[in-house]
Short mmCIF file of C-alpha atoms and ligand atoms in Angstrom, two decimals:
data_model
loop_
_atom_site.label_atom_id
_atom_site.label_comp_id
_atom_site.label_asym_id
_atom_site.label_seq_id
_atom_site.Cartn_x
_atom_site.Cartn_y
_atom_site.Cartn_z
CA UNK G 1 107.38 164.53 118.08
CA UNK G 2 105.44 161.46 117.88
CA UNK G 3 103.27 160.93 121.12
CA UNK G 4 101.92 157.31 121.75
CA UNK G 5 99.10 156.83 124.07
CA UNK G 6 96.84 153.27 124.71
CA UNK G 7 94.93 151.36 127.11
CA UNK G 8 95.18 147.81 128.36
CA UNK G 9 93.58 146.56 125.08
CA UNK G 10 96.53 148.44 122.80
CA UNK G 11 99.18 148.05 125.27
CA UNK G 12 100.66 145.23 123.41
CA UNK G 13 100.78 146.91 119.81
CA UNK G 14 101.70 150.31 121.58
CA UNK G 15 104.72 148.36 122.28
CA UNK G 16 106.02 147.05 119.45
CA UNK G 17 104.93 150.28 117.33
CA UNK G 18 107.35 151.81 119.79
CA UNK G 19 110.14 149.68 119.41
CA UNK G 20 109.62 150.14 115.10
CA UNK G 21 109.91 153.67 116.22
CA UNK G 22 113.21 152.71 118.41
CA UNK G 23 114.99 150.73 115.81
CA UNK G 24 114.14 153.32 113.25
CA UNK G 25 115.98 156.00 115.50
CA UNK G 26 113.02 158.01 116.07
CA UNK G 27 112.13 159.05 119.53
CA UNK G 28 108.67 158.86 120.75
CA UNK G 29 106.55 160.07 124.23
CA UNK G 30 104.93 157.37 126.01
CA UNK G 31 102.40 158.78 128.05
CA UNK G 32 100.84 154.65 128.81
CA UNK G 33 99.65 153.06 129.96
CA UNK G 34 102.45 150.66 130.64
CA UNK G 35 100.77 147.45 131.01
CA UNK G 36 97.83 145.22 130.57
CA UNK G 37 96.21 145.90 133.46
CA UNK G 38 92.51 147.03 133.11
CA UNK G 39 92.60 150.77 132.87
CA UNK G 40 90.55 153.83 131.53
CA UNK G 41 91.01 154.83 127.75
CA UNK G 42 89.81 158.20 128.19
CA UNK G 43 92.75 159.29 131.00
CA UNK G 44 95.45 158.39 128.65
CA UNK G 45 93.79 160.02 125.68
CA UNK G 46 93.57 163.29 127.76
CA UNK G 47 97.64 162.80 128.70
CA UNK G 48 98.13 162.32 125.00
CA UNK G 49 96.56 165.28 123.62
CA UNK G 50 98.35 167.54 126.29
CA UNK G 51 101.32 166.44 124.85
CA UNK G 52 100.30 166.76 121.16
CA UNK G 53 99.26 170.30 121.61
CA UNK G 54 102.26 171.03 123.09
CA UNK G 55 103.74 171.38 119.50
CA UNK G 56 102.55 172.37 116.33
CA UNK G 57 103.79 169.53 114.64
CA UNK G 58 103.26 166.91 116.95
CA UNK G 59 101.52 164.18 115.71
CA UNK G 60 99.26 161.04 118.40
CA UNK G 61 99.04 157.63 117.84
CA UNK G 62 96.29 156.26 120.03
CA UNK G 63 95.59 152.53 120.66
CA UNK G 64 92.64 150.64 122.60
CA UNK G 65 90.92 147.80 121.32
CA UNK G 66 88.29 149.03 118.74
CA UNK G 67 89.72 152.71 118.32
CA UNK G 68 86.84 153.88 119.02
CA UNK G 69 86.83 154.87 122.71
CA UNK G 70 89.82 156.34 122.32
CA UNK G 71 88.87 158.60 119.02
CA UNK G 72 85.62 159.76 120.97
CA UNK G 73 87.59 160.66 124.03
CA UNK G 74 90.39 162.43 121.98
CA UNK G 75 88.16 164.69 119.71
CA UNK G 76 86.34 165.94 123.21
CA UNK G 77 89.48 168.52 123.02
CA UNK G 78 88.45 170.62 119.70
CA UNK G 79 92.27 171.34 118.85
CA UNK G 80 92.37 167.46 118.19
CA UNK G 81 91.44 165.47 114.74
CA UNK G 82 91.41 162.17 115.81
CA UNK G 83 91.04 160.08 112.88
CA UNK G 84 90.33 156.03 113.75
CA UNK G 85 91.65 153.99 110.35
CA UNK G 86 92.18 150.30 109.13
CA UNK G 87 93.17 150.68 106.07
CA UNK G 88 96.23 152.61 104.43
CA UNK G 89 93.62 154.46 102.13
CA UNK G 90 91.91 155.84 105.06
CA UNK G 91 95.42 156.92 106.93
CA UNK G 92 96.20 158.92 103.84
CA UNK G 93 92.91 160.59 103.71
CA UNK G 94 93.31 161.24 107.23
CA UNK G 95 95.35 163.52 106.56
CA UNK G 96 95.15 164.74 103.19
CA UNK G 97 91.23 165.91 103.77
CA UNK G 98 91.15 166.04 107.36
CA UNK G 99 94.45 167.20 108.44
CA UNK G 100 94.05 164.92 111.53
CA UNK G 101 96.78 165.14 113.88
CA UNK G 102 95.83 161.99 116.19
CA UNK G 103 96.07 158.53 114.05
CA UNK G 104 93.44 155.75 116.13
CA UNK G 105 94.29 152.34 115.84
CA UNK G 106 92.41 149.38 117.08
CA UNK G 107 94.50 147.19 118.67
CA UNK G 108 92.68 144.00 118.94
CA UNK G 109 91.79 144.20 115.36
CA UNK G 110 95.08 145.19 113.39
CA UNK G 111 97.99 143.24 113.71
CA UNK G 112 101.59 145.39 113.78
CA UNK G 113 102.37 144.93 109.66
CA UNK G 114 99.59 146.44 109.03
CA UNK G 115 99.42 149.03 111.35
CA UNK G 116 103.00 150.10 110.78
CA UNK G 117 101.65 150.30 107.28
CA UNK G 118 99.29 152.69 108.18
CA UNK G 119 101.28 154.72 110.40
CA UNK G 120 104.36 155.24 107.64
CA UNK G 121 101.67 156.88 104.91
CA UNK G 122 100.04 158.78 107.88
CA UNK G 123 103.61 160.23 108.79
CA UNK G 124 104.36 161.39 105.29
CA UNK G 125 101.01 162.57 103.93
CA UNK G 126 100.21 166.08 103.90
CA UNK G 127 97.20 168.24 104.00
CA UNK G 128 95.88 169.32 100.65
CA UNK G 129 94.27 172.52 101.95
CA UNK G 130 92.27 174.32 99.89
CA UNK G 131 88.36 173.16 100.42
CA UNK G 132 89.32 170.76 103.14
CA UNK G 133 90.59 173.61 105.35
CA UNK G 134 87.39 175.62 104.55
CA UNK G 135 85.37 172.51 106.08
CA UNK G 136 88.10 171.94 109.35
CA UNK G 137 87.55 175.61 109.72
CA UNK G 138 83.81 174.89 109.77
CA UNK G 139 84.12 172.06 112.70
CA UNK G 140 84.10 175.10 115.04
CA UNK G 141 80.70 175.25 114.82
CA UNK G 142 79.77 171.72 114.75
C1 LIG V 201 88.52 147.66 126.66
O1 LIG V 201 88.00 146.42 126.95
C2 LIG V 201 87.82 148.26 125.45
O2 LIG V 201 86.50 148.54 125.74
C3 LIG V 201 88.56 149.50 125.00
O3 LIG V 201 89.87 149.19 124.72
C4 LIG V 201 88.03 150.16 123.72
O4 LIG V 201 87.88 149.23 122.71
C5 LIG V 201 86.88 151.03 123.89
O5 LIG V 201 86.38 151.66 122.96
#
């Protein structure tokens, strides 16, 4: 399941990366926030990661303006690899090295082709394993 979360600054993108996901048949959570109204990144980053770690292969997409509220507030849980990208390279590495299950995208500073881009090689990258889960293992202890 694909679980969208955003503040006031990625309400806008959170939206129409919701109705891609709509057209393309593929159901998402919304857990907000539902408007533009001035709100607080890190409550709908906590709503999101309940609901991504309600399944093992549940997978966040988190929006506020820079990303990077939202990717500090998400990786506070340590179940959560929030991974804050721009570029398609990055998405993929994501999750090939990192095995991030949260993609963070900055909504005032990606417009929705590119982010879609993003999000289609996040969704169908996997993890490579091997020495990358030795260091994910290690992020315990960080
Ligand atoms: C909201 O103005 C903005 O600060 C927030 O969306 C985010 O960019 C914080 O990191």
């Amino acid at each position: 399941m694909i679980i969208l979360a955003c503040d006031h600054a990625g309400y806008e993108l959170k939206e129409q990366i919701k109705e891609f996901f709509n057209k393309e048949n593929i159901t998402t959570i919304d857990v907000g926030c539902y408007s533009t109204d001035s709100c607080d990144y890190p409550d709908f980053a906590k709503a999101g990661n309940e609901k991504v770690l309600e399944g093992a292969n549940n997978v966040g997409i988190y929006i506020c303006g820079t990303g990077i509220g939202m990717s500090i507030a998400a990786n506070r849980n340590p179940k959560i690899r929030a991974a804050l990208c721009t570029n398609v390279n990055f998405a993929m590495l994501a999750r090939k090295h990192n095995d991030a299950n949260v993609l963070v995208l900055p909504g005032r500073y990606i417009n929705r082709t590119r982010a879609i881009r993003l999000i289609k090689v996040f969704l169908t990258t996997n993890f490579e394993g091997g020495r990358h889960l030795r260091r994910i293992k290690k992020l315990k202890g960080a």
